[in-house]
Coordinates of C-alpha atoms in Angstrom, one line a residue:
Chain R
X1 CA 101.2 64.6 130.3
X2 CA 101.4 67.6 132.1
X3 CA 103.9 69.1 129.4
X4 CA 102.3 68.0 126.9
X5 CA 99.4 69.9 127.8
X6 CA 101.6 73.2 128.7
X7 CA 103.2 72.2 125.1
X8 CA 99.5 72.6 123.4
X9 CA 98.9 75.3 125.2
X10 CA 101.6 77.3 123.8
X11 CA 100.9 75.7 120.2
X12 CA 97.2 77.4 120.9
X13 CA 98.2 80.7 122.0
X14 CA 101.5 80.9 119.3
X15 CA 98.9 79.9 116.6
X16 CA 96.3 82.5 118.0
X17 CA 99.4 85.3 117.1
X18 CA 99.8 83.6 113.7
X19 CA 96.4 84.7 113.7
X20 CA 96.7 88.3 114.4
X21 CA 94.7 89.7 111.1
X22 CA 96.4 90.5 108.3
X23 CA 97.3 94.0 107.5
X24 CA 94.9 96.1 106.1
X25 CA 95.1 96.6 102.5
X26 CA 97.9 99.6 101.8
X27 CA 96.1 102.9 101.5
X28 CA 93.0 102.1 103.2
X29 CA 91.8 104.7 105.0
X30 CA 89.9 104.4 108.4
X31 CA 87.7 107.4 108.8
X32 CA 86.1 107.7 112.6
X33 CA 86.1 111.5 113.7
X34 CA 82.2 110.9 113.9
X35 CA 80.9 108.0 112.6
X36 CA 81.2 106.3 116.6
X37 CA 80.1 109.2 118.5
X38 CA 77.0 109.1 116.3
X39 CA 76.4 105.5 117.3
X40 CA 78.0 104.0 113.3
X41 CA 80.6 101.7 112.8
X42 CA 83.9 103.5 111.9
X43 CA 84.4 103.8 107.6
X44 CA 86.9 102.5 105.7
X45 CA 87.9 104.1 102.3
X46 CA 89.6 101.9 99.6
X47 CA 91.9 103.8 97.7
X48 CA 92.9 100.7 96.1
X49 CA 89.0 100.0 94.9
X50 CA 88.9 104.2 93.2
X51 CA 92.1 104.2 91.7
X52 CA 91.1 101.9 89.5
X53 CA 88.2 104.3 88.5
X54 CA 89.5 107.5 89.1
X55 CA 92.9 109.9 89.1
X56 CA 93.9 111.3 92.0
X57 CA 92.8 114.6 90.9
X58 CA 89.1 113.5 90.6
X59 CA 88.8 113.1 94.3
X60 CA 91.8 115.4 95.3
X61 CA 90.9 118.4 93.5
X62 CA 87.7 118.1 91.8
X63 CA 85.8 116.8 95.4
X64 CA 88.0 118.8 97.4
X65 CA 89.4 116.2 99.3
X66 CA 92.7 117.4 101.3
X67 CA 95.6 115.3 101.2
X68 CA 95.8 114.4 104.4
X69 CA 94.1 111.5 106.5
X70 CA 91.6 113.6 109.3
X71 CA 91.9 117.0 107.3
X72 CA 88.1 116.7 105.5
X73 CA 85.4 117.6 108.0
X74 CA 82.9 114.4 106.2
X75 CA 79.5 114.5 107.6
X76 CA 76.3 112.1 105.9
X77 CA 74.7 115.6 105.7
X78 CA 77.4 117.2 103.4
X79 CA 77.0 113.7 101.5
X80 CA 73.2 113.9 101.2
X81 CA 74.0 117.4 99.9
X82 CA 76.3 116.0 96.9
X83 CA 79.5 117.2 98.9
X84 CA 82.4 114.7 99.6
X85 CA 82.0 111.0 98.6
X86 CA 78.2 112.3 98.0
X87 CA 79.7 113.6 94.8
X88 CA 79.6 109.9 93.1
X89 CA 77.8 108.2 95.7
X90 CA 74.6 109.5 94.3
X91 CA 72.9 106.8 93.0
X92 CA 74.0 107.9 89.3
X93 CA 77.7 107.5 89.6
X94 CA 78.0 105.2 92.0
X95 CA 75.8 103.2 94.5
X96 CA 74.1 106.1 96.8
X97 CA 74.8 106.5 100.4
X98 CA 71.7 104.4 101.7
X99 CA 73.6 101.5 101.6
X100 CA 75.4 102.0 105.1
X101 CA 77.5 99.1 105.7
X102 CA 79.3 99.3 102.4
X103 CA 81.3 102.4 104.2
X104 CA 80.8 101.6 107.6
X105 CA 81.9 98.4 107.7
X106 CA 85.3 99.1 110.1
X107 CA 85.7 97.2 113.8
X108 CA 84.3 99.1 116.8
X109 CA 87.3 101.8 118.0
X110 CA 89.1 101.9 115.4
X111 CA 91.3 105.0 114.9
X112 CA 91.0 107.0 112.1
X113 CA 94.1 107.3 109.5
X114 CA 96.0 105.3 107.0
X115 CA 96.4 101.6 107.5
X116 CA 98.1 99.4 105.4
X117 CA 101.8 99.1 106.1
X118 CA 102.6 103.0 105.7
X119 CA 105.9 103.8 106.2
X120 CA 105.6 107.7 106.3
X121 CA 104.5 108.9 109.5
X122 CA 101.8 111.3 109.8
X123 CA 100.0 114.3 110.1
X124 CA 102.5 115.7 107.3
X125 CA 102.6 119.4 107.7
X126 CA 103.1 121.0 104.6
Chain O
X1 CA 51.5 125.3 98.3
X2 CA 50.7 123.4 94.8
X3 CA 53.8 121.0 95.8
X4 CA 52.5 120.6 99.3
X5 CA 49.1 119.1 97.6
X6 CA 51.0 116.8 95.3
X7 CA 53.1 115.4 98.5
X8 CA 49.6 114.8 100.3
X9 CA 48.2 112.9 97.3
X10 CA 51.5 111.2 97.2
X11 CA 51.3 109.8 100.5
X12 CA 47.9 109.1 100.4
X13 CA 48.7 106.8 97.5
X14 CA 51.2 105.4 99.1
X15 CA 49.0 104.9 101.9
X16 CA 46.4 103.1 100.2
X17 CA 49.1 101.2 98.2
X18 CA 50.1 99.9 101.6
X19 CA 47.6 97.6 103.3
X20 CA 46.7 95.8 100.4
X21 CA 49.5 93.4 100.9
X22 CA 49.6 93.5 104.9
X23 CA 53.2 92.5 105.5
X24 CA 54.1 89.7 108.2
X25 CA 56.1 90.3 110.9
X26 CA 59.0 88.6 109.7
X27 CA 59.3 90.8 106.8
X28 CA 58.8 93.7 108.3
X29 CA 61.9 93.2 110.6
X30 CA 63.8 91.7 107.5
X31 CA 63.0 95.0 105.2
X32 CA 63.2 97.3 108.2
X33 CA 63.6 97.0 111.6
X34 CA 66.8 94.7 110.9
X35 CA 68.6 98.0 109.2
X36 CA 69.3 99.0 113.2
X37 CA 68.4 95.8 114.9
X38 CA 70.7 93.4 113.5
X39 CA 73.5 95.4 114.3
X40 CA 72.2 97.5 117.2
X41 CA 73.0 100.7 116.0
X42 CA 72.5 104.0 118.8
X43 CA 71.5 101.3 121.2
X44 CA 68.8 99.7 119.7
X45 CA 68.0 95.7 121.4
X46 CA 69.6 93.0 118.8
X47 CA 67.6 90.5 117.1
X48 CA 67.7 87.0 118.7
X49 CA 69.6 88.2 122.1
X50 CA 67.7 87.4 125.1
X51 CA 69.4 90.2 127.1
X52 CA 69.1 93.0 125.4
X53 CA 65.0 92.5 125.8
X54 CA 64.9 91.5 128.8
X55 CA 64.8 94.3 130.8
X56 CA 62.9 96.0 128.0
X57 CA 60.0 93.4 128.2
X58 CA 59.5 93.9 131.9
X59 CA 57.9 97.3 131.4
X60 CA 55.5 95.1 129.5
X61 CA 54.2 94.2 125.8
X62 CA 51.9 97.2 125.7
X63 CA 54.7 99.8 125.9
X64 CA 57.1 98.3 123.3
X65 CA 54.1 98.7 120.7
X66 CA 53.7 102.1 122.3
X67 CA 57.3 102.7 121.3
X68 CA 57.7 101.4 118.3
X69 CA 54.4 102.5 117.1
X70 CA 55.2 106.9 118.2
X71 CA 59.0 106.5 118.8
X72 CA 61.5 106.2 121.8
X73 CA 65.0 107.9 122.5
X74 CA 66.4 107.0 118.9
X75 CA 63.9 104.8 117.6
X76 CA 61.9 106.4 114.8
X77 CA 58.4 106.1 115.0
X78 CA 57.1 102.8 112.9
X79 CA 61.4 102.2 112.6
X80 CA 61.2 105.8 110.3
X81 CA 58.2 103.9 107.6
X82 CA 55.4 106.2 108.4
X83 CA 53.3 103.5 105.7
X84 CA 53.7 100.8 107.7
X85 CA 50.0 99.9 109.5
X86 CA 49.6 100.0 113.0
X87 CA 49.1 95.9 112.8
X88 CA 52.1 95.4 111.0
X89 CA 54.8 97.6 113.3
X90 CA 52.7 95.1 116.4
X91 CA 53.8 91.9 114.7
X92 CA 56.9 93.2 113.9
X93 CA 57.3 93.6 117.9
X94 CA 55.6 90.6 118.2
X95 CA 58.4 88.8 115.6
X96 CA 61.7 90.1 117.7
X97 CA 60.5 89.4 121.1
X98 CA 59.9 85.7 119.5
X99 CA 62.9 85.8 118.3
X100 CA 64.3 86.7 122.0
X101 CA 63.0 84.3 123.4
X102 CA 64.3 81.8 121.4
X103 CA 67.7 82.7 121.9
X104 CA 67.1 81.5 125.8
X105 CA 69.0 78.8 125.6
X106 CA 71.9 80.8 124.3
X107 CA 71.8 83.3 127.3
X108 CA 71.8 80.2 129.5
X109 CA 74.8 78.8 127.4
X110 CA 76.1 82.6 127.9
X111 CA 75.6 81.6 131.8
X112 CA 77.6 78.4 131.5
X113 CA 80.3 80.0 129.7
X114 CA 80.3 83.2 132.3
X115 CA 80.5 79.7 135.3
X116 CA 83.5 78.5 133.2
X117 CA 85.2 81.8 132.8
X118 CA 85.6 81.6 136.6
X119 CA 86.5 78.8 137.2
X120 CA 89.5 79.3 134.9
X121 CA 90.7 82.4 136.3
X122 CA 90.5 80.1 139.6
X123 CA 92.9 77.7 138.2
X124 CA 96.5 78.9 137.7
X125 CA 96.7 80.9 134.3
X126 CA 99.2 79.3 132.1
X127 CA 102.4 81.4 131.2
X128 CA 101.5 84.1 129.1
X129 CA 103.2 83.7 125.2
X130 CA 105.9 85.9 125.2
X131 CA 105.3 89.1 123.5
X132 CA 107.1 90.2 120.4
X133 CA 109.6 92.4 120.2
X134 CA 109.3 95.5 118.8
X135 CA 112.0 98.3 118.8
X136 CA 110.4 101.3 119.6
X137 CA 114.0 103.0 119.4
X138 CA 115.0 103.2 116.0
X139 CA 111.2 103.8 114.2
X140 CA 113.4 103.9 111.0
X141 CA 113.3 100.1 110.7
X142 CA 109.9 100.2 110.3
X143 CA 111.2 100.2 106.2
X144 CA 112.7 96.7 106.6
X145 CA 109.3 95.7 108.2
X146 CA 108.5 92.4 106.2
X147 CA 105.4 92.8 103.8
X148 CA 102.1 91.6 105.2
X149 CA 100.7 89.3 103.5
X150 CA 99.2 90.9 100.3
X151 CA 95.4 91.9 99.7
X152 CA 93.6 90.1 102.5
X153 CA 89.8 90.1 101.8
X154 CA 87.7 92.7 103.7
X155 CA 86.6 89.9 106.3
X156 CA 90.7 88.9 107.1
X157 CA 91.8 92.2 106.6
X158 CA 92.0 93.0 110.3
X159 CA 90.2 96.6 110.1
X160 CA 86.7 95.4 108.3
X161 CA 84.2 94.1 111.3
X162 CA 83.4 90.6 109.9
X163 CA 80.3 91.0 112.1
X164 CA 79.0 93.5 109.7
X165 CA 77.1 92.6 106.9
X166 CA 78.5 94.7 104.3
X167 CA 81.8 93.4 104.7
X168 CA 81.0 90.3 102.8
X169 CA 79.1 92.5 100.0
X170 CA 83.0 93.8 99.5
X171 CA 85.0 93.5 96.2
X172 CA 88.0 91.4 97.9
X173 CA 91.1 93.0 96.3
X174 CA 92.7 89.8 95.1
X175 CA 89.9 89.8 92.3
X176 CA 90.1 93.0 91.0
X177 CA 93.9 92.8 90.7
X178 CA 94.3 89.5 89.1
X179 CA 94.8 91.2 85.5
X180 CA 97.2 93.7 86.9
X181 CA 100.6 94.0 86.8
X182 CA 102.6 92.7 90.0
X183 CA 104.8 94.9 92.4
X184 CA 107.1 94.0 95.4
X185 CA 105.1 96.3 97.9
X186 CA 102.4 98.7 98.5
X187 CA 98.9 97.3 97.0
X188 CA 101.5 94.3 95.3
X189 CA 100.2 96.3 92.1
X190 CA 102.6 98.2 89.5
X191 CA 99.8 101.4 89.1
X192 CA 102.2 103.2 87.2
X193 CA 102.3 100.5 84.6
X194 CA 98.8 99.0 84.9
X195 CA 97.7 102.3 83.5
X196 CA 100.8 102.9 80.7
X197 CA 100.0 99.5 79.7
X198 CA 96.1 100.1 79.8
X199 CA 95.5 97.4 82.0
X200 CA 93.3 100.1 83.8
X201 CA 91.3 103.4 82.2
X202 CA 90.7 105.6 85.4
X203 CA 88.8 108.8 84.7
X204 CA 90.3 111.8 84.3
X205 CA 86.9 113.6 84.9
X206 CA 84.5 113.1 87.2
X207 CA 81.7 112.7 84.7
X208 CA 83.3 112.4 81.3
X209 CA 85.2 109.5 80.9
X210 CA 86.9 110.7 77.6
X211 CA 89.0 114.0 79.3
X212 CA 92.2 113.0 78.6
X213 CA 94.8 114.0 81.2
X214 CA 97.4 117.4 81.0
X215 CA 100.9 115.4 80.8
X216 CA 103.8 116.9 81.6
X217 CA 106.8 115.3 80.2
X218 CA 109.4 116.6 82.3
X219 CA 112.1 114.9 84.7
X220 CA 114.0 116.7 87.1
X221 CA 117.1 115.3 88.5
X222 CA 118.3 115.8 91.8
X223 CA 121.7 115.1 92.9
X224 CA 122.6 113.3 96.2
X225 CA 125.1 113.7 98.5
X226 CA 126.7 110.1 99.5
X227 CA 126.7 107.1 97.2
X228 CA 123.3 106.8 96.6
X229 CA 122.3 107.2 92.6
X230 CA 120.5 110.6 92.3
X231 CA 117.0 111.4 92.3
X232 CA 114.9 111.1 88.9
X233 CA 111.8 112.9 89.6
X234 CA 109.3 112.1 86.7
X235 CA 106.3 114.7 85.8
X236 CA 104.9 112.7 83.7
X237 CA 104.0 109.5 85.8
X238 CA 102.7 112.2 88.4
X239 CA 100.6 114.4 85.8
X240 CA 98.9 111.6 84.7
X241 CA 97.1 111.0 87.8
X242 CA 97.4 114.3 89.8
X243 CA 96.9 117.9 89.4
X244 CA 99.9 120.3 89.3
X245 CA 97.3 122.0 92.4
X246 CA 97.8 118.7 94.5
X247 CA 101.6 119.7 94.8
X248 CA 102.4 122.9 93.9
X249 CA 102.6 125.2 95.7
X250 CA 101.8 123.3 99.1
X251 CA 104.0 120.2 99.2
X252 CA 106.6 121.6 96.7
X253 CA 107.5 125.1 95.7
X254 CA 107.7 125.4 92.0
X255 CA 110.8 126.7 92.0
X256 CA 114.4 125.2 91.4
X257 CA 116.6 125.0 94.5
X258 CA 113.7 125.7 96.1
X259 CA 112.6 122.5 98.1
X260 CA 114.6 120.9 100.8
X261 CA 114.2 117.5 100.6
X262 CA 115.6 115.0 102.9
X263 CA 114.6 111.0 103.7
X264 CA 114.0 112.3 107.4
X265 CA 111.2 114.7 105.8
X266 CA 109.7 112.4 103.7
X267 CA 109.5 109.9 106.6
X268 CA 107.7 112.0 108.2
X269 CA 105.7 112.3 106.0
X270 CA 106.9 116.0 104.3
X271 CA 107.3 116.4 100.9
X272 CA 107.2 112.9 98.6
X273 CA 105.9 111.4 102.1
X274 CA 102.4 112.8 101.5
X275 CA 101.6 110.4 99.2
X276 CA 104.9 108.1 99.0
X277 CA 104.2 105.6 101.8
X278 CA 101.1 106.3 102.3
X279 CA 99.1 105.5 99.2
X280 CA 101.9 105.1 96.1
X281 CA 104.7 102.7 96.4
X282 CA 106.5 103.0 100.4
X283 CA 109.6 104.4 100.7
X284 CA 111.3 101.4 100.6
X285 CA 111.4 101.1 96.7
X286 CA 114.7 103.3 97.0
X287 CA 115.7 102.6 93.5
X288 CA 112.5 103.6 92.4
X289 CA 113.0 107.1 92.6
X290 CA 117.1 106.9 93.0
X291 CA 117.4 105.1 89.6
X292 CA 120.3 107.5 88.0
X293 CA 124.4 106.0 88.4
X294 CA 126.6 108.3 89.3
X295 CA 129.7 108.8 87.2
X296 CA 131.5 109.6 90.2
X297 CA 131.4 105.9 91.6
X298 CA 133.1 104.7 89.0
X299 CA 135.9 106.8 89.2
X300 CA 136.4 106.3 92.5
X301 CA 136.7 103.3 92.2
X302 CA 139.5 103.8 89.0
X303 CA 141.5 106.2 91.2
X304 CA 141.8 103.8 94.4
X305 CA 142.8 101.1 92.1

C-alpha cells in the first residue's frame, strides 16, 4: 500500500514535469528593463503576430528598433509621444497603448530577451 | 489662454454630464478602480482578498475615503477620474471592502492550508523526482534540442501570466497560422513561402500598404571547407523583408572576402545569428542555407573507387 502510494507520488510529481509549460512561441520577446521596477507586469512582443503585418524594415528601420533584444531604451512616455511601438499603437494603426495588459501580460520576474527555443546565444556584438 | 477657457468649459461639461447617472459602487470598481485593483499594480489592496485590507481597514473607514477621495502613496486621487462624485469614489470604497470581507472564509481556508503546509513538512518529504539532465558542457547540442511543442496559446505558453487578464484577450498563434504554410522548426511556419505564395501581404510601409518592396535578386555563394554543401546566400528572400541598413554595414561588410563567417560566430549569435535563431528559421535547418552539392564529393568518391 505503502508503494503504491510512493508509486502515485512519483506519477504526481513526473506528471507535474510533463507539465512544465510549453515553450514560448519562437521569437517572442520578453521585454522587462522597467516595466517591474515601475510596479507592471514584464511585456512580451510577438514577432510572430507583426510579421504577418509588417517587414522587418517597418519596425527595424522605419521605428528605429535595434536588432538586438535589451538595445531599445522603451519607456510608456516615448510611446505616448508616438516613439517605439507608440508609432502604430496609436489608436489609428493599431489598438493604442491604454490597453495595458495586451503588452504587459508576462509572469512576474521574467528576464528580458528572446524566448522561444533560440539557438543563437546572445547579446550578438556586431 | 483662449485654450485654457475651452478646457474649463470642457470639464465643466463633463462635470455636469457626470452626476446625472450617479454610478453604483460596483461599477465604479468594474470601470475603474479594478484597472489597478484586480491586479494590484504598485501595491495597491486586491479585490476580494481579505488580507491585503486588513491592516488597511484598521486605520478606520473614514481614512480610506480620505485616500481614495485626495490620493495616497500611488493611488491617484478619485483612482485618476477627477468626474467621479465624492458619493460615488465612497461606495466604490464601500463596494471593495465588501468584497473583502467576503473573501473571509478564503483567508480562513488560506489558514487551513498554511496548518496543513506544516504539518507536511513535519512528515517525511517523499524523495524528490530526479532532476533532468542537462549537459551544460557541450552548449552546442542545444541544436539537437527536440522542438517544443509548437504554438502554445498565450495562457500555456509558459511566459504569458495566465493570471492576467489580457492574456486571454490574445490571438493564440495556432489560429492565425492555420492557412500558412508548415515548417519543421522556428514558428512551424514557412515565412519565406507564406509570403512568395501570398498567403500573407505584410506592409512594406508603415502607413501605405501598397509600397512595394526594393528586391534584390542576387545569390552569393560561399564555399565551405569540409564536406558540407556550400553556402547559397539569397538577396532576394532577405530584401523582401529587410532593409539593405539592417545588415550592411553593421552585421556584414559589403564587400567580397570581407566577412568571416563561421558556425561558432553565428552561434553566438554574430553575423546570420542575429536574426538566424533568433527570429528566422534556427540554425538547425543546415540545408537551408547549405543547399549547393559539391562537385568535389563526387569525385572523391570516383577516385577512391
Amino acid at each position: 500500500m505503502r508503494a503504491l502510494r510512493r508509486g502515485a507520488a512519483v506519477a504526481v510529481a513526473l506528471a507535474a514535469l510533463a507539465a512544465v509549460p510549453a515553450q514560448a512561441e519562437y521569437a517572442d520577446v520578453v521585454i522587462n528593463r522597467r516595466a517591474e521596477k515601475e510596479g507592471m507586469p514584464p511585456v512580451i512582443f510577438p514577432h510572430w503576430f507583426h510579421r504577418i503585418r509588417f517587414r522587418c524594415r517597418v519596425c527595424h528601420l522605419e521605428l528605429g528598433f535595434e536588432m538586438r533584444a535589451g538595445a531599445n531604451d522603451i519607456t510608456m512616455a516615448a510611446i505616448a509621444e508616438g516613439r517605439f511601438c507608440g508609432a502604430c499603437h496609436n489608436g489609428e494603426i493599431a489598438w493604442s497603448p491604454e490597453n495595458c495588459f495586451l503588452c504587459h501580460s508576462g509572469r512576474p520576474g521574467l528576464k528580458s530577451g528572446v524566448r522561444g527555443g533560440h539557438q543563437t546565444s546572445g547579446p550578438g556584438r556586431y | 489662454m483662449r485654450r485654457l477657457r475651452l478646457f474649463v468649459l470642457a470639464v465643466a461639461a463633463l462635470g455636469l454630464a457626470g452626476p446625472a447617472a450617479a454610478a453604483t459602487g460596483k461599477e465604479v470598481v468594474d470601470t475603474i478602480c479594478a484597472g489597478c485593483h484586480r491586479a494590484g499594480v504598485l501595491g495597491a489592496p486586491r479585490l476580494g482578498k481579505a488580507q491585503d485590507w486588513k491592516e488597511r481597514l484598521q486605520q478606520g473607514r473614514k481614512t480610506l475615503y480620505e485616500h481614495a477621495l485626495k490620493g495616497f502613496k500611488a493611488m491617484p486621487a478619485k483612482g485618476g477620474n477627477p468626474k467621479l462624485t465624492d458619493a460615488e469614489v465612497r461606495a466604490a470604497v464601500d463596494h471593495m471592502l465588501s468584497l473583502a470581507e467576503a473573501d473571509k472564509g478564503g483567508a480562513a481556508g488560506g489558514g487551513e492550508a498554511a496548518a496543513a503546509k506544516e504539518a507536511t513538512a513535519a512528515a517525511p518529504a517523499p524523495r524528490a523526482a530526479p532532476k533532468p539532465r542537462v549537459s551544460a558542457v557541450n552548449r552546442f547540442n542545444r541544436l539537437l534540442e527536440k522542438e517544443a511543442d509548437c504554438n502554445p496559446p498565450p495562457p500555456e505558453d509558459g511566459i504569458h501570466d495566465p493570471e492576467n487578464d489580457g492574456t486571454h484577450l490574445l490571438l493564440p498563434p495556432k489560429e492565425a497560422f492555420t492557412d500558412l504554410p508548415k515548417a519543421p522548426s522556428g514558428n512551424c511556419v514557412d515565412w519565406v513561402k507564406a509570403l512568395e505564395d501570398g498567403y500573407i501581404n505584410p506592409r512594406y510601409d508603415r502607413l501605405d500598404p501598397n509600397v512595394q518592396p526594393i528586391v534584390m535578386d542576387l545569390n552569393i555563394v560561399r564555399e565551405v571547407k569540409g564536406s558540407m554543401p556550400d553556402v547559397v546566400y539569397p538577396h532576394k528572400q532577405h530584401t523582401e523583408w529587410l532593409d539593405c541598413s539592417n545588415c550592411h554595414p553593421a552585421i556584414f561588410v559589403p564587400q567580397k572576402g570581407a566577412n568571416q563567417i563561421s558556425m561558432a560566430a553565428i552561434l553566438l549569435g554574430q553575423k546570420c545569428g542575429a536574426c538566424h535563431g533568433k527570429v528566422s528559421f534556427p540554425v538547425k535547418d543546415c540545408r537551408k542555407c547549405h543547399s549547393k552539392k559539391k562537385p568535389m564529393t563526387l569525385q572523391r568518391t570516383q577516385t577512391t573507387q
